[in-house]
Tab-separated table of C-alpha atoms and ligand atoms in Angstrom:
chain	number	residue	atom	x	y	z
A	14	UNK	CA	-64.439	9.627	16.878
A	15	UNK	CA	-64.517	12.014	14.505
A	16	UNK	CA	-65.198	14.910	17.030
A	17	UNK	CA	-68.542	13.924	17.383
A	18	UNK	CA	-70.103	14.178	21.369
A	19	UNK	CA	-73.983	12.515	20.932
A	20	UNK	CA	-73.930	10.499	17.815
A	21	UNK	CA	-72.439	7.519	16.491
A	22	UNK	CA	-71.844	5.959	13.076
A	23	UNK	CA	-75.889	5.863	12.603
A	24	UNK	CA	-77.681	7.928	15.179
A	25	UNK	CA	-77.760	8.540	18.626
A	26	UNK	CA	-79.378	5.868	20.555
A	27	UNK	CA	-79.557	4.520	24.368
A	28	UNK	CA	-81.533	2.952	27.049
A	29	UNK	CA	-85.187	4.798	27.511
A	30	UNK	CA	-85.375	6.378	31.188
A	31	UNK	CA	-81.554	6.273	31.242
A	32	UNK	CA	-79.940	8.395	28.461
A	33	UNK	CA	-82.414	8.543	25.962
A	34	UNK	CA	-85.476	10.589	27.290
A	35	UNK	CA	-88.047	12.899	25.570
A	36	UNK	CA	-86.477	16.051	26.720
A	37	UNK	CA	-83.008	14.755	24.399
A	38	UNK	CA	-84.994	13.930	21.950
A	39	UNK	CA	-86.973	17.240	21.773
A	40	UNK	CA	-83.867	19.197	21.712
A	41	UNK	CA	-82.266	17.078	19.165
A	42	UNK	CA	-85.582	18.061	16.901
A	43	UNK	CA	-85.157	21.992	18.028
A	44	UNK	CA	-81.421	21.820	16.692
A	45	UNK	CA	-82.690	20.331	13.291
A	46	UNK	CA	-85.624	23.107	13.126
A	47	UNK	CA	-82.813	25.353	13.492
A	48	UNK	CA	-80.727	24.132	11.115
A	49	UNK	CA	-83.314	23.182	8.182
A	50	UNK	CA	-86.361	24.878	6.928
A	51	UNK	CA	-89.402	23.742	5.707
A	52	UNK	CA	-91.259	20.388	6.405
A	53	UNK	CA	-89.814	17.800	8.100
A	54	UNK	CA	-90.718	14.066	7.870
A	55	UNK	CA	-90.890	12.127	10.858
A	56	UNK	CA	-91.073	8.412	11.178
A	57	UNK	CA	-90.310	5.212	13.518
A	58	UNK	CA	-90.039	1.676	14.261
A	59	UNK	CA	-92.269	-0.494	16.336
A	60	UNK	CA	-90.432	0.200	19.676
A	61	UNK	CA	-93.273	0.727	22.764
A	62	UNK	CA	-91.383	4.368	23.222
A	63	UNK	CA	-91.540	5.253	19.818
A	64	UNK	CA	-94.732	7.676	19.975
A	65	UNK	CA	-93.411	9.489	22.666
A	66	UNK	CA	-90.343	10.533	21.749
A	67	UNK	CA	-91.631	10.846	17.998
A	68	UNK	CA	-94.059	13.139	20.159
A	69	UNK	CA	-91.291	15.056	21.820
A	70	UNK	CA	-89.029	15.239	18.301
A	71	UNK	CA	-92.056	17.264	16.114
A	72	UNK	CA	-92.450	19.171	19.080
A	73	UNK	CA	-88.812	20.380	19.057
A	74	UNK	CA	-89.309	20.848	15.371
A	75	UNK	CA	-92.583	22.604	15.459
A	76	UNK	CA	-91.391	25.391	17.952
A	77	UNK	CA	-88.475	26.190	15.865
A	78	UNK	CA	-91.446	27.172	12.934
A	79	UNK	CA	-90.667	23.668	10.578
A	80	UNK	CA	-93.625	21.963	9.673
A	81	UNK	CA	-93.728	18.666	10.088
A	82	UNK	CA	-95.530	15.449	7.984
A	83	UNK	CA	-95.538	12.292	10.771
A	84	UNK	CA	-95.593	9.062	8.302
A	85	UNK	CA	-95.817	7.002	11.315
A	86	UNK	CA	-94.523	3.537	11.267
A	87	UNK	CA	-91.932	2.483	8.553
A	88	UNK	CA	-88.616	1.185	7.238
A	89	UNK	CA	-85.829	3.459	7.592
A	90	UNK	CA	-85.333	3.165	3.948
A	91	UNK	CA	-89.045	4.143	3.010
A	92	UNK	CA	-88.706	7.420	4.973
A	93	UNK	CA	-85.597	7.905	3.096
A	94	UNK	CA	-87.209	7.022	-0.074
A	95	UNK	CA	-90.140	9.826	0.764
A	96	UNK	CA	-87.834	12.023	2.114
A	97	UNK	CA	-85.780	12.130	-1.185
A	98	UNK	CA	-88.913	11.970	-3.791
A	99	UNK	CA	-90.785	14.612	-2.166
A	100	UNK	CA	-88.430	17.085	-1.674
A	101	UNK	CA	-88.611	17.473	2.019
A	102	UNK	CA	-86.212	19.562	3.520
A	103	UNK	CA	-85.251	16.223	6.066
A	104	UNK	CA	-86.430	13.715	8.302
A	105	UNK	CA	-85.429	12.021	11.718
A	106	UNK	CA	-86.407	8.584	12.360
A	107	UNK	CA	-87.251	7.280	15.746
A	108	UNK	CA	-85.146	4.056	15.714
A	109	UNK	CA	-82.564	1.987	17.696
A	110	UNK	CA	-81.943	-0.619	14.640
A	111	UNK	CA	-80.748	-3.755	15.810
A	112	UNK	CA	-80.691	-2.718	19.993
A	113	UNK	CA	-82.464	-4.653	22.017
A	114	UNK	CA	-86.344	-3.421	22.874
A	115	UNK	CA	-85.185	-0.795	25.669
A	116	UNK	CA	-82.949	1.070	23.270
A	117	UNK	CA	-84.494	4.048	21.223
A	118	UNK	CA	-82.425	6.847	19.248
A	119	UNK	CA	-82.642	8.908	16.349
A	120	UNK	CA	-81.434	8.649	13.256
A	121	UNK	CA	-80.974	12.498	10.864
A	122	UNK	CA	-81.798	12.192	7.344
A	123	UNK	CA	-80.806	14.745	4.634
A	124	UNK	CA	-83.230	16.184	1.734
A	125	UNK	CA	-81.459	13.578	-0.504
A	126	UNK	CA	-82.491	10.746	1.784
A	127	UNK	CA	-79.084	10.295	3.065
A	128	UNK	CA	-77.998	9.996	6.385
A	129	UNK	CA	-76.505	13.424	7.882
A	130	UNK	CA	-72.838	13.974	7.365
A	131	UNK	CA	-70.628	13.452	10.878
A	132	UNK	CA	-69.652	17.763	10.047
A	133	UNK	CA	-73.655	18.568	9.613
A	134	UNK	CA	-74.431	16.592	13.096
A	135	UNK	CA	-71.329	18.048	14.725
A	136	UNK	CA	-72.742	21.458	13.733
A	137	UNK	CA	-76.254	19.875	15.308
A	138	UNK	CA	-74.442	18.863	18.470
A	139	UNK	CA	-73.070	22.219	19.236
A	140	UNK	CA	-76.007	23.668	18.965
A	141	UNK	CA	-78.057	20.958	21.014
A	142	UNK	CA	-74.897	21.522	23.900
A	143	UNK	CA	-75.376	25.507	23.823
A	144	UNK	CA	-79.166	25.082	23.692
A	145	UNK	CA	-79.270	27.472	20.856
A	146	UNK	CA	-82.581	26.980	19.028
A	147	UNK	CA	-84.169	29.291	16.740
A	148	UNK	CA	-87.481	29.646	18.587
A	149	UNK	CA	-90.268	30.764	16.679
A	150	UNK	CA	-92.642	34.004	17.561
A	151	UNK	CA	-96.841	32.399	18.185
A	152	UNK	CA	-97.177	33.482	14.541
A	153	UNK	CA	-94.490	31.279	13.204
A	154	UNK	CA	-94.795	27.748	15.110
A	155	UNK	CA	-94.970	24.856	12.220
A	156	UNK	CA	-97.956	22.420	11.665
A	157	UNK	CA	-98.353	18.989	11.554
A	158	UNK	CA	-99.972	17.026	9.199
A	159	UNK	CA	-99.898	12.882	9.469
A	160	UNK	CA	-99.176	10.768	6.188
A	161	UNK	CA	-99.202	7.070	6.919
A	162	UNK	CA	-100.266	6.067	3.872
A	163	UNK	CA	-96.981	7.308	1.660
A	164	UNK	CA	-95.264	4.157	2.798
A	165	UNK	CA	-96.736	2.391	-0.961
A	166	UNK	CA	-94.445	5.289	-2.811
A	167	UNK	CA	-91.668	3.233	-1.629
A	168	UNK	CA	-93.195	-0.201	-2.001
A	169	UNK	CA	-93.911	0.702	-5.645
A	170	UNK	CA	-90.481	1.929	-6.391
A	171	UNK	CA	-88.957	-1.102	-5.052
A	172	UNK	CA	-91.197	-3.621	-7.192
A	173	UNK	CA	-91.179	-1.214	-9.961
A	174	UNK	CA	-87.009	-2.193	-10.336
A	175	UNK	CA	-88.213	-5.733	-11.743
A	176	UNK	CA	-90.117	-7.175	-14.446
A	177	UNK	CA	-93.194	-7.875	-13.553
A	178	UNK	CA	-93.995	-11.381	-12.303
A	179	UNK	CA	-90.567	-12.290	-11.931
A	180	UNK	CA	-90.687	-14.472	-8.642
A	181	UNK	CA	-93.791	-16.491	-9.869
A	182	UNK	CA	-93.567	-20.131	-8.569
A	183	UNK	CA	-91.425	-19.052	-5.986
A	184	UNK	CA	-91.802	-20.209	-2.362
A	185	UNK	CA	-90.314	-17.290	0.355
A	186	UNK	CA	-90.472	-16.222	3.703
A	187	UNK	CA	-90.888	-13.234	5.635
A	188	UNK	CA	-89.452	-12.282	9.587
A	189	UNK	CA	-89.684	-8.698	9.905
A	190	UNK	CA	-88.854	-9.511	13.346
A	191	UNK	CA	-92.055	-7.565	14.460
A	192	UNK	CA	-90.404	-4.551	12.813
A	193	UNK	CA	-92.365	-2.111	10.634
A	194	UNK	CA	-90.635	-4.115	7.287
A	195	UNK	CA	-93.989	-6.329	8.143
A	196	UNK	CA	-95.604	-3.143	6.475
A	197	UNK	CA	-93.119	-3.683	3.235
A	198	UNK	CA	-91.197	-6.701	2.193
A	199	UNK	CA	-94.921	-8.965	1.987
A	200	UNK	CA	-96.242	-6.852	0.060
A	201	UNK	CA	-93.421	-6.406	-2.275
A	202	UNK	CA	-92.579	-10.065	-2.459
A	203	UNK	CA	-96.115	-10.439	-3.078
A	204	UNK	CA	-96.982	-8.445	-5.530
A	205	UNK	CA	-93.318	-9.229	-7.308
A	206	UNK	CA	-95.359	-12.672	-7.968
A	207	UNK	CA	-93.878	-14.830	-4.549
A	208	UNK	CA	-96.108	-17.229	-2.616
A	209	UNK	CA	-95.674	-15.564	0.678
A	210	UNK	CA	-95.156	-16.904	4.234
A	211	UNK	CA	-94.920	-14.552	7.243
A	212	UNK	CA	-93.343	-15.029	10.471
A	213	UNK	CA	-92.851	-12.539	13.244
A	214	UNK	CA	-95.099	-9.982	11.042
A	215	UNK	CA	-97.275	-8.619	13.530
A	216	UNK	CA	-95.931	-4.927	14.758
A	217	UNK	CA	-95.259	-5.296	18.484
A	218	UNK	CA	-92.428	-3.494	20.229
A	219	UNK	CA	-92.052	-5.770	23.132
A	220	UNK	CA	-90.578	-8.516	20.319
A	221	UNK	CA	-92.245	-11.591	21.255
A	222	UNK	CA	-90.535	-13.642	18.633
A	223	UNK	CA	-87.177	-12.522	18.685
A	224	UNK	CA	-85.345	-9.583	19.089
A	225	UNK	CA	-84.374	-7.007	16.606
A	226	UNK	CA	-81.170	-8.474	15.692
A	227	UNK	CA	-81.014	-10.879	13.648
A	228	UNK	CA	-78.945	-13.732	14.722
A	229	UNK	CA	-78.673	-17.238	13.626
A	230	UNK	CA	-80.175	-18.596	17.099
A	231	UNK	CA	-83.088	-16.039	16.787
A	232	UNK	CA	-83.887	-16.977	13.086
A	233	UNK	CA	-84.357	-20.779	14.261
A	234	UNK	CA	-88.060	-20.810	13.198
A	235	UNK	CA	-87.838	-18.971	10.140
A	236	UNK	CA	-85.398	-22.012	8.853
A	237	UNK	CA	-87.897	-24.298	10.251
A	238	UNK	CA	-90.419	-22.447	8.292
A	239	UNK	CA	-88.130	-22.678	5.015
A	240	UNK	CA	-87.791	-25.966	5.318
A	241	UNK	CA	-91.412	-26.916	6.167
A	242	UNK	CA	-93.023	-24.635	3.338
A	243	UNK	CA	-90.122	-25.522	0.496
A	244	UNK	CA	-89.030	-22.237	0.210
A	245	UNK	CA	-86.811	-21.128	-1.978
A	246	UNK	CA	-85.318	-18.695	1.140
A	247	UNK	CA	-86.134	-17.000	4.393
A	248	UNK	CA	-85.499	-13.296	4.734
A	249	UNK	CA	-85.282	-11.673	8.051
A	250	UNK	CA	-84.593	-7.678	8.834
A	251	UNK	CA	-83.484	-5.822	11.810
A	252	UNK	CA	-85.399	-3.526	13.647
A	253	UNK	CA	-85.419	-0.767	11.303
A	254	UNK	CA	-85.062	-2.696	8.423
A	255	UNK	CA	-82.148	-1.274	6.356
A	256	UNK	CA	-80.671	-4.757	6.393
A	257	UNK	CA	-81.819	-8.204	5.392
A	258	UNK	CA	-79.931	-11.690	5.909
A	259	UNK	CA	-80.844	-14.690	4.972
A	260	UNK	CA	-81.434	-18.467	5.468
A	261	UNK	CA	-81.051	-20.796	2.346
A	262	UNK	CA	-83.139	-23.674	1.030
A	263	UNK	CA	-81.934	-26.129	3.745
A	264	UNK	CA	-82.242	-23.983	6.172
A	265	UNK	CA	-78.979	-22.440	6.670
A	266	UNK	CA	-77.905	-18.793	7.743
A	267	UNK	CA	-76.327	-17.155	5.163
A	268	UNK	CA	-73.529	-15.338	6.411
A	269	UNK	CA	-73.549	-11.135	5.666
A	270	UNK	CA	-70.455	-11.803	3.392
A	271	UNK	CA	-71.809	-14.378	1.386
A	272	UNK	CA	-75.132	-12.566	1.152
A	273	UNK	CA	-73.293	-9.646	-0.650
A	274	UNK	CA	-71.536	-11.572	-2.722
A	275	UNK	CA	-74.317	-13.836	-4.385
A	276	UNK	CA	-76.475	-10.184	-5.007
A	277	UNK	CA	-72.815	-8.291	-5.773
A	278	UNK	CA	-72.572	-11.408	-8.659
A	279	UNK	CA	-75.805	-10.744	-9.955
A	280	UNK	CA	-75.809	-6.793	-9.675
A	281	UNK	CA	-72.383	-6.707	-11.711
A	282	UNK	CA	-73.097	-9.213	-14.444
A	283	UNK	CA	-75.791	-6.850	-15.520
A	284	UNK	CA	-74.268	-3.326	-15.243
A	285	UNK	CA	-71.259	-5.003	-16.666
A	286	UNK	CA	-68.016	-3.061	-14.745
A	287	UNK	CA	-67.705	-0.221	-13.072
A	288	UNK	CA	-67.010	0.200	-9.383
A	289	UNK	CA	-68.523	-1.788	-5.949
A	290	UNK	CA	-68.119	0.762	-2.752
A	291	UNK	CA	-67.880	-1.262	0.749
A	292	UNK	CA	-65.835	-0.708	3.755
A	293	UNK	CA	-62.266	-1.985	4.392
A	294	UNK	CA	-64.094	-4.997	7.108
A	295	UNK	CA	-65.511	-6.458	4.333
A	296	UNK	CA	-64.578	-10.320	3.228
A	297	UNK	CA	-61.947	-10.404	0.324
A	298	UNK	CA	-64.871	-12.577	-1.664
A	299	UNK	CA	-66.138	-9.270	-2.431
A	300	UNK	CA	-63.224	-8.410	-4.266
A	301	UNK	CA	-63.228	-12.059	-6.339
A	302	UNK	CA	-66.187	-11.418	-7.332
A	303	UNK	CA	-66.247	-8.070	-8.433
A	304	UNK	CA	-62.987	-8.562	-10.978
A	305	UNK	CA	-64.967	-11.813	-12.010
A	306	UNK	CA	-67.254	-8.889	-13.883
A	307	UNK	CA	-63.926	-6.514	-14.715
A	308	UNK	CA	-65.586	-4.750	-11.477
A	309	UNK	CA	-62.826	-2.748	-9.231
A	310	UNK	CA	-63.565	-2.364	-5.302
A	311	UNK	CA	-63.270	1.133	-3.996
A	312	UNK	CA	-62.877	0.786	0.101
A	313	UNK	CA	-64.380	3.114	2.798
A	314	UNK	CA	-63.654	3.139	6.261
A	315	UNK	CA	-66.296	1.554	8.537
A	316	UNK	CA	-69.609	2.491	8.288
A	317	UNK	CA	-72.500	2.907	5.688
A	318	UNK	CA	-72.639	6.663	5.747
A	319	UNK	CA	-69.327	6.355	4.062
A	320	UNK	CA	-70.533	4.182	1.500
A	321	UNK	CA	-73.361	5.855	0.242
A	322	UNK	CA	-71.691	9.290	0.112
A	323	UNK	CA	-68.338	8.032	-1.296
A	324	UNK	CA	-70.900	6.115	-4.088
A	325	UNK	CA	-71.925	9.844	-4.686
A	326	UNK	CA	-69.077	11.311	-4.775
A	327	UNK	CA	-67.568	8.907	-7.435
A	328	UNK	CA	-70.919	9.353	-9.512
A	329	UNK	CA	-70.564	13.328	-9.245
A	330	UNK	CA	-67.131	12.743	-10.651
A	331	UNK	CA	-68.374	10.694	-13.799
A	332	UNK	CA	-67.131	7.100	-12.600
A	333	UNK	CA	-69.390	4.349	-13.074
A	334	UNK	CA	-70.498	2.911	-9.606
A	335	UNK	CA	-72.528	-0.552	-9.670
A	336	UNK	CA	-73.097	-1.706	-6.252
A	337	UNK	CA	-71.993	-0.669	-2.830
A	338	UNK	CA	-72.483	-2.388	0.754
A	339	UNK	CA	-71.324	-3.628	4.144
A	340	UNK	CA	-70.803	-7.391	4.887
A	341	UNK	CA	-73.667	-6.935	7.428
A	342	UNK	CA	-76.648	-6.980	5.041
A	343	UNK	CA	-76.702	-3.378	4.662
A	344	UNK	CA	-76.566	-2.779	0.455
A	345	UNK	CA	-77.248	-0.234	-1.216
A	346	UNK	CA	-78.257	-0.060	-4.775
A	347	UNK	CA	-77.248	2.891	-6.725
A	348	UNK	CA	-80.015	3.400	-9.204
A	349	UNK	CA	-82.523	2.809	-6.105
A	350	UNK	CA	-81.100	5.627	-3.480
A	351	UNK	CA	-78.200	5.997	-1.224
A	352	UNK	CA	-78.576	4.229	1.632
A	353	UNK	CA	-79.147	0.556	3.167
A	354	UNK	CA	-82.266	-0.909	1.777
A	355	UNK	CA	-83.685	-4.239	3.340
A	356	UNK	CA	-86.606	-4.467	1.311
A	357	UNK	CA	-84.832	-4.228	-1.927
A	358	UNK	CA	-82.487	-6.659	-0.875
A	359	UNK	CA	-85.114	-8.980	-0.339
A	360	UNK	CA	-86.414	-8.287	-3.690
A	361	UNK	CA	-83.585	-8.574	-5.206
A	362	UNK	CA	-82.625	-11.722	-3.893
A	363	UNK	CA	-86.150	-13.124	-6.206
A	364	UNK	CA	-84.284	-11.570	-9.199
A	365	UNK	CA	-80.953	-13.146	-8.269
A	366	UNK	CA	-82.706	-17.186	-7.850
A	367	UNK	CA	-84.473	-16.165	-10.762
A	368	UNK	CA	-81.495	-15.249	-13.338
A	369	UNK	CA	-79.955	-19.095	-11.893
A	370	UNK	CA	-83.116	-21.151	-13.856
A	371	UNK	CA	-84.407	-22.799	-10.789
A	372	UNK	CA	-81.358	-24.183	-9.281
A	373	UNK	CA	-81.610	-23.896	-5.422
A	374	UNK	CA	-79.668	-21.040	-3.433
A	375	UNK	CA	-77.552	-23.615	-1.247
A	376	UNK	CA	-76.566	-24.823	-4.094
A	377	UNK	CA	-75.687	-21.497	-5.492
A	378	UNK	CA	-73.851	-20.633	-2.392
A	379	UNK	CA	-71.702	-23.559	-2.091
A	380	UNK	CA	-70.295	-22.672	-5.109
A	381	UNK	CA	-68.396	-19.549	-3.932
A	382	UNK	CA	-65.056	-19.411	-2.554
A	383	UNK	CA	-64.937	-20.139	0.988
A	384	UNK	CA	-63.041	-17.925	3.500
A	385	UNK	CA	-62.323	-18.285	7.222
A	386	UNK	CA	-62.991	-14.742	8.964
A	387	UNK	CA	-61.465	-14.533	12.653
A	388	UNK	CA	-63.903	-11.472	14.731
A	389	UNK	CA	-61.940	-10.338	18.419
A	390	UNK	CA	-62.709	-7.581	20.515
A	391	UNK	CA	-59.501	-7.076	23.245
A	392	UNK	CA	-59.640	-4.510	26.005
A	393	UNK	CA	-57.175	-1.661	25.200
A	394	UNK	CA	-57.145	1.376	27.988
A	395	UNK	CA	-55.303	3.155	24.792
A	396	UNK	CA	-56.305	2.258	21.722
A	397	UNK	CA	-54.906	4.184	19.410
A	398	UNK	CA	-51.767	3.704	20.932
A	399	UNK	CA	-51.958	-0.194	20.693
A	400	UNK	CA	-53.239	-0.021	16.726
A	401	UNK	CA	-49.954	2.230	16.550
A	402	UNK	CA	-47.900	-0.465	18.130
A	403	UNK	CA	-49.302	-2.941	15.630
A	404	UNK	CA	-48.867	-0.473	12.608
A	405	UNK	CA	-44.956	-0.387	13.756
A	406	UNK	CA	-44.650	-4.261	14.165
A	407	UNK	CA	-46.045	-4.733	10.693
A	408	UNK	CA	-44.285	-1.505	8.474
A	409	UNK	CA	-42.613	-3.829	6.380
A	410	UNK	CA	-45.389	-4.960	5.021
A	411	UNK	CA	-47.655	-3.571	2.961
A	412	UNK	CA	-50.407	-1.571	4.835
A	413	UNK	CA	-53.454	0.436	4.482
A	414	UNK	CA	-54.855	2.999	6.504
A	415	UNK	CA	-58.162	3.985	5.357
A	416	UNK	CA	-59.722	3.232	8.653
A	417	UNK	CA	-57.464	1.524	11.763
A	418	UNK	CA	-54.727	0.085	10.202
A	419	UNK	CA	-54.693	-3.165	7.630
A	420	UNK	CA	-52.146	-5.599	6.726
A	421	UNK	CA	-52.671	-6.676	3.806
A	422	UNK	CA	-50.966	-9.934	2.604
A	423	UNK	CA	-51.658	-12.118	-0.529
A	424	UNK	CA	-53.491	-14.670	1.353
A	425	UNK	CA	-54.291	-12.899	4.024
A	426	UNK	CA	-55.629	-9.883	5.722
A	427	UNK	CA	-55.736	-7.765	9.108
A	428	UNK	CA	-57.559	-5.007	10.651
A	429	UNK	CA	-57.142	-3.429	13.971
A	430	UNK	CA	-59.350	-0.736	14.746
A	431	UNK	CA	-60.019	1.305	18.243
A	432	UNK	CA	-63.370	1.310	19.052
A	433	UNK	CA	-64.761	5.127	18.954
A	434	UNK	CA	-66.821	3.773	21.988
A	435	UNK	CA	-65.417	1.717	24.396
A	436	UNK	CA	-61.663	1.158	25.374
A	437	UNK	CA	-61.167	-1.766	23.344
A	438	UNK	CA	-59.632	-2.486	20.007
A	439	UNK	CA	-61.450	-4.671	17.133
A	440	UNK	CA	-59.813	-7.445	15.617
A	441	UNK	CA	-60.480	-9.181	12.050
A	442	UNK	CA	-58.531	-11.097	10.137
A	443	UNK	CA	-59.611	-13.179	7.227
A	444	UNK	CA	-58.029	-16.155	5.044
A	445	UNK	CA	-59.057	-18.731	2.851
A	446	UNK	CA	-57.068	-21.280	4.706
A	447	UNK	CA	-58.287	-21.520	8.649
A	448	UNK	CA	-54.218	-22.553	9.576
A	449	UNK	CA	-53.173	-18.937	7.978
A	450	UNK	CA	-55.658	-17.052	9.984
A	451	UNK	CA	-54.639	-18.198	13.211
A	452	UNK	CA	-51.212	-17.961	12.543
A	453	UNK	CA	-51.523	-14.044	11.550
A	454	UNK	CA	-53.986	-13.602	14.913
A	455	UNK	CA	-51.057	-15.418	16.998
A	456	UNK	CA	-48.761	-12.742	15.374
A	457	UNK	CA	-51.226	-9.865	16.343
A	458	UNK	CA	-51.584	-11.272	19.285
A	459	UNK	CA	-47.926	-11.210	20.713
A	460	UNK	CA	-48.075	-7.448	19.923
A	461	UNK	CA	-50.999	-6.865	21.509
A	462	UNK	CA	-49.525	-8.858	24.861
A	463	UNK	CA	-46.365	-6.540	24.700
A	464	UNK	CA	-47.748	-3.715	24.704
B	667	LIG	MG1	-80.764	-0.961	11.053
């Protein structure tokens, strides 16, 4: 998918001993040093193979004459958040997000704390393929220096978005999932005014409590928690903590959807219009809510990369952009910086119960307008071919083809997408009525059977 070799939609990651190995990992730092001058921040997540191949990625760097500042264990957006504030000329993050605890990878940022563009890390895999690195002469090798303590630049930003004292009286907890957010979200809940509960908060890569995706069955004790402490929610993160879901008051899950809609409500009632970014996957409640606020949606295709530099782009041309997201708990807030932010979603989510005078967030949530969201993956040895059998059985309907191919009806939606992975093709389809969605999945289906 889009010609890249290594690299997926956020990183390259795999299986430590297997595909991911120090020796990758140093050349993938020896094609950055040769691609971006200066210093270089380095950070990573609480995976046990984190220090060495953080190790093995400044020592690609350092040979290639970049200097390099190691800010050691921390969110994904806090090393962004450095990255962008003190002008570095980039960063790589040791990280495998929400993979399971033998996964490790690494994610590229840019100097403008975005995530690299697919062209830049094409242009960083043919170098890493030809092995050409700009080695530098014994008189030109970088230094390292180690800052761990820059993480509270980005805890102070984050708080310093809210009035101060705004989540006083309020009950929350925290499951960083032993992720490196147990550095962050605390804190900031903390000092935002929050009684704070922790779960899960103790760095440890092995992932005693659960593992670094958070699902509904691994989240089990942090509703328990909720419910046992009053809180007025639970907020958990994945392993690199650019996202944040959450449970409710009674304990529920709060699906990704829902999540982005309650903070999308609150965002645009006080920028008051303008546009909200998100990818064509996400639920059609993002759209309700958004022209409840005379807000217009603006669709990417799948992934956040696309969000964030599309919410740029739109901004560079003079539009108004006031929120942007994925219906995974990845949002992005566009007077914060450009990229997923899992700590300033929890944060915000204080600010959102706090604009509703006390009422609790389940009932908040019941209020919105329920959809039913079919998910299918189907085996495809062609992919694109079977999305173009689709597109064909649908053309006389109206269709959009910003990423896969979406039928869109008025109460209803489709999208078929290959996978860029595997050979498989990704099904949603999502109506308010659970008889309509099955019915369009059923007429999906018998193309997908033909072909
Ligand atoms: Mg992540």
């Amino acid at each position: 998918m889009n010609g890249k070799r290594m690299f997926g939609t956020n990183g390259v990651r795999g299986v430590i001993g297997e595909m991911m190995t120090p020796d990758l990992v140093l050349k993938i730092g020896a094609a950055l040093g040769s691609m971006r001058k200066g210093t270089i921040a380095v950070g990573r997540d609480t995976r046990t193979s984190g220090e060495a191949l953080a190790h093995a990625l400044k020592a690609g760097l350092l040979m290639t004459g970049c200097d390099v500042v190691d800010v050691g264990i921390l969110p994904t957006p806090a090393l962004q958040y450095i990255i962008k504030t003190n002008r570095f000329a980039g960063g790589a993050m040791i990280t495998a997000s929400h993979n399971p605890p033998e996964y490790n990878g690494v994610k590229i940022v840019e100097a403008d704390g975005t995530e690299m563009s697919d062209d830049e890390i094409i242009k960083l895999e043919d170098r890493f393929f030809a092995g050409e690195f700009n080695v530098a002469p014994w008189d030109g090798v970088g230094a390292e220096a180690t800052a761990p303590d820059r993480i509270e630049e980005y805890i102070q930003a984050v708080v310093g978005h809210f009035p101060a004292g705004i989540g006083k009286g309020m009950t929350v907890v925290v499951d960083p999932g032993s992720g490196p957010a147990a550095l962050t979200t605390p804190i900031i809940l903390s000092r935002m005014g929050c009684r704070v509960h922790t779960i899960n908060a103790r760095l440890d890569g092995t992932f005693p409590g659960r593992m670094p995706e958070p699902t509904p069955e691994g989240l089990q004790p942090l509703s328990e928690m909720v419910i046992a402490t009053g809180a007025a929610f639970g907020v958990a993160h994945d392993g690199d903590a650019d996202r944040a879901v959450f449970v409710d008051t009674i304990g529920r899950y709060i699906e990704e959807n829902y999540e982005f809609g309650l903070i999308e409500d609150y965002v645009c009632a006080r920028n008051g219009g303008g546009l909200v970014v998100t990818p064509v996957a996400t639920s059609r409640l993002i759209r309700d809510i958004a022209e409840r606020h005379g807000c217009t949606v603006d669709y990417t295709p799948v992934g956040s990369i696309y969000v964030a530099r599309r919410m740029i782009e739109l901004m560079g041309r003079g539009e108004k952009v006031s929120f942007g997201g994925e219906g995974n708990g990845g949002l992005i807030y566009a007077d914060h910086q450009f990229c997923r932010d899992g700590g300033m979603t929890a944060a915000m989510m204080v600010a959102v119960l706090a604009s509703h005078n006390g009422r609790k967030l389940s009932e908040i949530l019941d209020e919105l307008p329920a959809y039913h969201l079919i998910k299918e993956k189907h085996h495809a040895p062609d992919p694109s071919a079977l999305v173009r059998a689709v597109e064909e059985a649908f053309s006389g309907e109206t269709i959009e083809k910003i990423d896969g191919i979406k039928i869109v009806r008025d109460n209803a939606w489709a999208l078929v997408r290959a996978s860029g992975t595997e050979p498989m093709i990704r099904i949603m389809i999502e109506a308010k009525d659970q008889g309509v969605a099955n019915a369009m999945y059923q007429e999906i289906m018998r193309v997908v059977r033909q072909v």
